[in-house]
Coordinates of C-alpha atoms and ligand atoms in Angstrom, one line a residue:
X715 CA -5.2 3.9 19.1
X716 CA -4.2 6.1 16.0
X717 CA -1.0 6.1 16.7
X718 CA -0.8 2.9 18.1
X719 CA -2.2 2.0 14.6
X720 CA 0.2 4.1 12.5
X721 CA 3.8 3.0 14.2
X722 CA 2.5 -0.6 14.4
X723 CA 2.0 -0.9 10.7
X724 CA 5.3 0.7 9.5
X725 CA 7.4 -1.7 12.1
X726 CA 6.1 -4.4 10.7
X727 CA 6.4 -3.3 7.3
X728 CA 9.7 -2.8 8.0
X729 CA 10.5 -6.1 9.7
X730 CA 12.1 -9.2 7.7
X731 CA 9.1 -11.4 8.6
X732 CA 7.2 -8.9 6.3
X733 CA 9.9 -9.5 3.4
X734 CA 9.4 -13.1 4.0
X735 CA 6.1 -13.0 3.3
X736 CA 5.6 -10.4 0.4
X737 CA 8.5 -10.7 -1.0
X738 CA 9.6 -6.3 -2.1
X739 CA 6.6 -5.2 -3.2
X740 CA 3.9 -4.7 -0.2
X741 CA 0.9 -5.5 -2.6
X742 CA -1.3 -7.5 -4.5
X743 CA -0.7 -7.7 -8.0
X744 CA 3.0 -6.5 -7.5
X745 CA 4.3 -4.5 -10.1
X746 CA 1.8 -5.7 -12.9
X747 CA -0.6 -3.4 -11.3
X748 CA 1.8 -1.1 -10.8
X749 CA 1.9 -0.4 -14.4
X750 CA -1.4 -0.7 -14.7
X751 CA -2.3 2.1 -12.6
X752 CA 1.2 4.1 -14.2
X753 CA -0.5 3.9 -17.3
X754 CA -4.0 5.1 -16.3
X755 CA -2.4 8.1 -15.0
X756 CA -0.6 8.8 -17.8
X757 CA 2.7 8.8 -16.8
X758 CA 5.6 10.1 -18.6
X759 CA 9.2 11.0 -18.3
X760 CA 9.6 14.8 -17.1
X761 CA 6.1 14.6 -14.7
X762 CA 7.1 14.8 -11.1
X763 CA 5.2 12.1 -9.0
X764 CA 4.7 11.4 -5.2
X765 CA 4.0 8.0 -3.8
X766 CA 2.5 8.4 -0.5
X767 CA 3.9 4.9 1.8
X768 CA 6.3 3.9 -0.7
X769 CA 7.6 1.4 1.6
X770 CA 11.3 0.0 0.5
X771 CA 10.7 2.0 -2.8
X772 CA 9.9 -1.2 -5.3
X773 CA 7.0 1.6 -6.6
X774 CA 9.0 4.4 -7.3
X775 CA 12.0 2.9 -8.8
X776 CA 9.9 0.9 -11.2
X777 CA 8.1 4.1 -12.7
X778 CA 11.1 5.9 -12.7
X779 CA 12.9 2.7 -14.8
X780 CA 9.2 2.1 -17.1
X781 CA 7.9 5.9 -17.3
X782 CA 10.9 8.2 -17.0
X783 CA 9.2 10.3 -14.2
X784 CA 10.8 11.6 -11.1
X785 CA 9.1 10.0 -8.2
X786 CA 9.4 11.3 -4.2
X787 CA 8.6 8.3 -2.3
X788 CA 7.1 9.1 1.4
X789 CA 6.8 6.8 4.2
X790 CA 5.9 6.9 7.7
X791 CA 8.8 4.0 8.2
X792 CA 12.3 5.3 9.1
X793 CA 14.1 2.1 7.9
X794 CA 12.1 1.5 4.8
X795 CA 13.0 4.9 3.8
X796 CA 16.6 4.5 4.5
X797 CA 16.6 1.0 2.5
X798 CA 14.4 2.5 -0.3
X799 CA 17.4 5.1 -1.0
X800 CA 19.8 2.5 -0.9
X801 CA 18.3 0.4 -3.1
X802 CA 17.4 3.4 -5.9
X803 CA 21.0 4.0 -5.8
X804 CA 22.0 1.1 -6.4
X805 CA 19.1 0.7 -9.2
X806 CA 21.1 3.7 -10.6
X807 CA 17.9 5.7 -10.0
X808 CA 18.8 7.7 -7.3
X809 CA 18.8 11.4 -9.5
X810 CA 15.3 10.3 -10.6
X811 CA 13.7 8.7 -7.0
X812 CA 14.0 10.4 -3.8
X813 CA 12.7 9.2 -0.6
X814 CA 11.8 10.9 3.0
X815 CA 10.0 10.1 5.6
X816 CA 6.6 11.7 6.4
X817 CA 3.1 10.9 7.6
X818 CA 0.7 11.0 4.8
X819 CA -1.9 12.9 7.0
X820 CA 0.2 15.3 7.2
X821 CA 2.5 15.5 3.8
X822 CA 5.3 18.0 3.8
X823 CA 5.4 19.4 -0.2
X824 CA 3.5 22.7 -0.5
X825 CA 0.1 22.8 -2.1
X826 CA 0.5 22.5 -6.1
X827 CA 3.1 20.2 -6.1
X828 CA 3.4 17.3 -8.2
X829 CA 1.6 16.1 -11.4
X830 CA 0.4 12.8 -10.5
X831 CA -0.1 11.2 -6.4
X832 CA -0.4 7.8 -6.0
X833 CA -0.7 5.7 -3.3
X834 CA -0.5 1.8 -3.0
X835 CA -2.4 -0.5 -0.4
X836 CA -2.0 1.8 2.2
X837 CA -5.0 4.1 2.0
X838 CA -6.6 1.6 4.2
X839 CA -4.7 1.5 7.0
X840 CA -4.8 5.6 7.4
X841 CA -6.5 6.2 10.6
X842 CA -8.0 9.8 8.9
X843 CA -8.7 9.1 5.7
X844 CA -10.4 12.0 5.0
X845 CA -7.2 14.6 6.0
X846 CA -5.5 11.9 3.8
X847 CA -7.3 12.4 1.0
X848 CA -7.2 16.1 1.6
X849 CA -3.8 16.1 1.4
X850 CA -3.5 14.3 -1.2
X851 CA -5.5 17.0 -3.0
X852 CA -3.3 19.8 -2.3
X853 CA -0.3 18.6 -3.5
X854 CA -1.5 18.1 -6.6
X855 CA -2.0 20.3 -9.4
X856 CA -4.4 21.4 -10.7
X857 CA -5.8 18.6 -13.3
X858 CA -3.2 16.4 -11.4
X859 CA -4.0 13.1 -11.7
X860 CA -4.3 10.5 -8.5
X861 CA -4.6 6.9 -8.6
X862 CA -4.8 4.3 -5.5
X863 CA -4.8 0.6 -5.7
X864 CA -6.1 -1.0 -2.4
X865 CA -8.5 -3.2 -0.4
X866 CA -11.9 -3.3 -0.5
X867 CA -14.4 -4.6 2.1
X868 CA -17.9 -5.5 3.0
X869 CA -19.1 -3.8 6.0
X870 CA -20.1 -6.8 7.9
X871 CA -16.7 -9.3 8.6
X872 CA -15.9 -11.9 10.5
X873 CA -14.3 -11.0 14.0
X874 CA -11.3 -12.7 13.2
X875 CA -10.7 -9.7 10.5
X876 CA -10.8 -7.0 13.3
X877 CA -8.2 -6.2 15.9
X878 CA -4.3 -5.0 15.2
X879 CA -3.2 -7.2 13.4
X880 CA -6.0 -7.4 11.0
X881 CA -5.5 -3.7 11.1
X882 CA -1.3 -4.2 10.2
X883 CA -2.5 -6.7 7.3
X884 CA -4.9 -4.0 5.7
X885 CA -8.2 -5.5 6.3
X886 CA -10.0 -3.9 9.3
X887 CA -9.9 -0.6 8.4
X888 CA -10.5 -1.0 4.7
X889 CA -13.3 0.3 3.2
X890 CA -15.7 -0.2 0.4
X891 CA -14.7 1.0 -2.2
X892 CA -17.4 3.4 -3.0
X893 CA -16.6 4.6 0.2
X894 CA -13.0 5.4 -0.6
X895 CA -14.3 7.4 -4.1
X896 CA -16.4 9.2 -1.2
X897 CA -13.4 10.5 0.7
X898 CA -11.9 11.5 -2.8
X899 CA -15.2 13.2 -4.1
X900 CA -14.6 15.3 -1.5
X901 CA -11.3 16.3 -1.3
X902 CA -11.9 17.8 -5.1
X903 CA -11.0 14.8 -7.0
X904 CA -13.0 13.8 -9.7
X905 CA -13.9 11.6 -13.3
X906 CA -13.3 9.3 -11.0
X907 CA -12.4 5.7 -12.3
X908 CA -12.7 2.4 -10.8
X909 CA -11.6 -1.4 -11.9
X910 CA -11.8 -4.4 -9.8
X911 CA -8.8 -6.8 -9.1
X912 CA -9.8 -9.1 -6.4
X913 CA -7.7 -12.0 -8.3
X914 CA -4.5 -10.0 -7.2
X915 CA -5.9 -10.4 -3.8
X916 CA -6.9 -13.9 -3.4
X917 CA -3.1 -15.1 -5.3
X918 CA -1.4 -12.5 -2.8
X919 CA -3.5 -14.6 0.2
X920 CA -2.7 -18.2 -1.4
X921 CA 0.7 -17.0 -1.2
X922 CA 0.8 -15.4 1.9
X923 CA -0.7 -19.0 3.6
X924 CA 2.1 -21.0 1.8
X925 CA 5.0 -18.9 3.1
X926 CA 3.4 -18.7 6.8
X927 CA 3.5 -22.2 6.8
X928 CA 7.1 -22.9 5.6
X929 CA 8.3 -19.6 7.9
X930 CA 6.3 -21.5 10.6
X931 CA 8.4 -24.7 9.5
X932 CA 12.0 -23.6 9.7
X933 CA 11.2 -21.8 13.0
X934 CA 10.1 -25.1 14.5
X935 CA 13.9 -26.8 13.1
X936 CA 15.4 -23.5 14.0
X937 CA 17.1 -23.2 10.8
X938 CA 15.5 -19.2 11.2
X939 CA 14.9 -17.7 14.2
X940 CA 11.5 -16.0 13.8
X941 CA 10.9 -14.4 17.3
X942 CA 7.4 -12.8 18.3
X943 CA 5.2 -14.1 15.7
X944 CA 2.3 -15.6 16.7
X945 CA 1.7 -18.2 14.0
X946 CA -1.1 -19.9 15.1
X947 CA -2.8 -16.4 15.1
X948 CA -1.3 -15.3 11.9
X949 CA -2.8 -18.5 10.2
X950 CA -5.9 -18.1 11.1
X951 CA -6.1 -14.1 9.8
X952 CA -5.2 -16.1 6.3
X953 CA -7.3 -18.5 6.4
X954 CA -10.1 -15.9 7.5
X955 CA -8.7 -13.5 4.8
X956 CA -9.1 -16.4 2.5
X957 CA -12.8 -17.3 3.0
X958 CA -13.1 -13.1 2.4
X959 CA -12.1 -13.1 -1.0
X960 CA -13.5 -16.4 -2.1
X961 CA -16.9 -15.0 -0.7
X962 CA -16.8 -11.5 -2.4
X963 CA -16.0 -9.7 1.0
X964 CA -12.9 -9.0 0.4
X965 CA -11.6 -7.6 -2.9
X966 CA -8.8 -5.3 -4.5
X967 CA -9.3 -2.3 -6.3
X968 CA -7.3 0.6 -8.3
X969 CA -8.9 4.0 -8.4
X970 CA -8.3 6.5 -10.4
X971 CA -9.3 10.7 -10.6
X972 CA -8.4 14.2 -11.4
X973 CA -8.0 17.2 -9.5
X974 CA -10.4 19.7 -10.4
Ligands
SAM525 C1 1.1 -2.4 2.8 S1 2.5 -1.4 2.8 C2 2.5 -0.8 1.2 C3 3.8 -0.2 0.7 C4 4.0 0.2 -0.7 N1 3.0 1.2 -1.1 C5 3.8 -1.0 -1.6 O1 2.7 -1.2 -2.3 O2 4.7 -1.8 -1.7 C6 2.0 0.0 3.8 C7 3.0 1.1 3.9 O3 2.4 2.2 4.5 C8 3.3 2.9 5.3 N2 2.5 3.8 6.2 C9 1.5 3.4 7.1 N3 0.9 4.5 7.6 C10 1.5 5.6 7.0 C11 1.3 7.0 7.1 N4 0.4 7.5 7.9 N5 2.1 7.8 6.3 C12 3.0 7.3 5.5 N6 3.2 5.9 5.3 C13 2.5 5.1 6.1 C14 4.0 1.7 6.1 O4 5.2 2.1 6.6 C15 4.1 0.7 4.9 O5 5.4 0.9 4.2

């Protein structure tokens, strides 16, 4: 199931259906909490920075552009990797943000590595999220600073927000967020910090509903081909995701600590 889990979630974060949807950058808030979080950890040009899932490398080329940092981007998605790349060279970034591709329970950079980690709306979807955060650790330095933005849950949701593809769209494995401060506690991270931003969520939700619908619409005319999306399924994760948020169950969070 892990695995299952893991390669599932970069495909479709890979796929063009997923662009259709979120548009470049694969969470809420976009890039407003982006440098949001770049700010709480301080960053500044000359700090070295990994961003664990960077996805098609929106992240890193923005903090490289608004802090002047050098940013490694890591994902478990061949493509997005590839596309991230291209699109840093082409952003004229491509000395300052790097990308590979590697499994965030498992990073590659020696221990001590870079000043700050961060790690966007993906947390959630890590099967082990305690070797995660362990990781995460050790390739800081020491009074390294991490930050993660991601989804927060109640314990007790709806059945329609288990399953694979609630699992793909971040909600069934996501945690409260106390929980995720747990995992970090114990990987050595501390002063932790926390602020809410479950607004981000329930715009990112409103939007997601819209664009399912007109997606749904031009498949029907056949002006796009969408194959293997189950719509009717897809809708109803939204509208479920929707009633989430409205009812406090779902939420959005950034997080941020030092390594002791
Ligand atoms: C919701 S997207 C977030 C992407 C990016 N951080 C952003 O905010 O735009 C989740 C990303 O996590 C990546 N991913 C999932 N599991 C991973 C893992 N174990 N290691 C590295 N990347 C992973 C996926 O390929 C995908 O790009």
């Amino acid at each position: 199931m892990n695995g299952d889990v893991k390669t599932c979630c970069a495909t479709f974060y890979e796929s063009d259906f997923a662009r259709m949807l979120l548009g470049d950058s694969f969470h809420p808030g976009g890039l407003r909490l982006t440098e949001r979080l770049g700010e709480k950890l301080g960053l500044r040009a000359g700090m070295s920075v990994l961003d664990v899932a960077s996805g098609k490398g929106e992240t890193a080329i923005f903090l490289t552009q608004r802090f002047g940092c050098e940013v490694l981007g890591v994902d478990l998605g061949e493509e997005n990797v590839r596309q991230a790349m291209a699109r840093a060279t082409e952003a004229g970034v491509g000395h300052l943000a790097r990308f590979e591709r590697g499994d965030a329970e498992g990073l590659g950079a020696p221990d001590a590595t870079f000043d700050a980690v961060l790690c966007e709306c993906a947390f959630c979807t890590f099967p082990d999220k305690r070797r995660a955060a362990a990781e995460f650790a050790r390739v800081l330095r020491p009074s390294g600073q991490l930050g993660m933005s991601d989804l927060t849950r109640e314990l007790d949701l709806p059945a329609e927000l288990q399953g694979l593809l609630a699992w793909v769209a971040c909600i069934a494995d996501a945690r409260p967020v106390q929980e995720y401060a747990g995992y970090l506690k114990a990987a050595g991270i501390r002063d932790l910090y926390i602020e809410t931003h479950d607004e981000a969520l329930a715009e990112m939700v409103l939007n997601i509903q819209g664009k399912l619908l007109g997606a749904e619409l031009m498949s029907r005319l056949q002006k796009i081909p969408i194959e293997g999306v189950d719509f009717a399924k897809a809708k109803q994760l939204a509208l479920a995701a929707s009633d989430a948020v409205r009812s406090g169950k779902l939420g959005y969070a950034l997080v941020v600590g030092q390594r002791a």
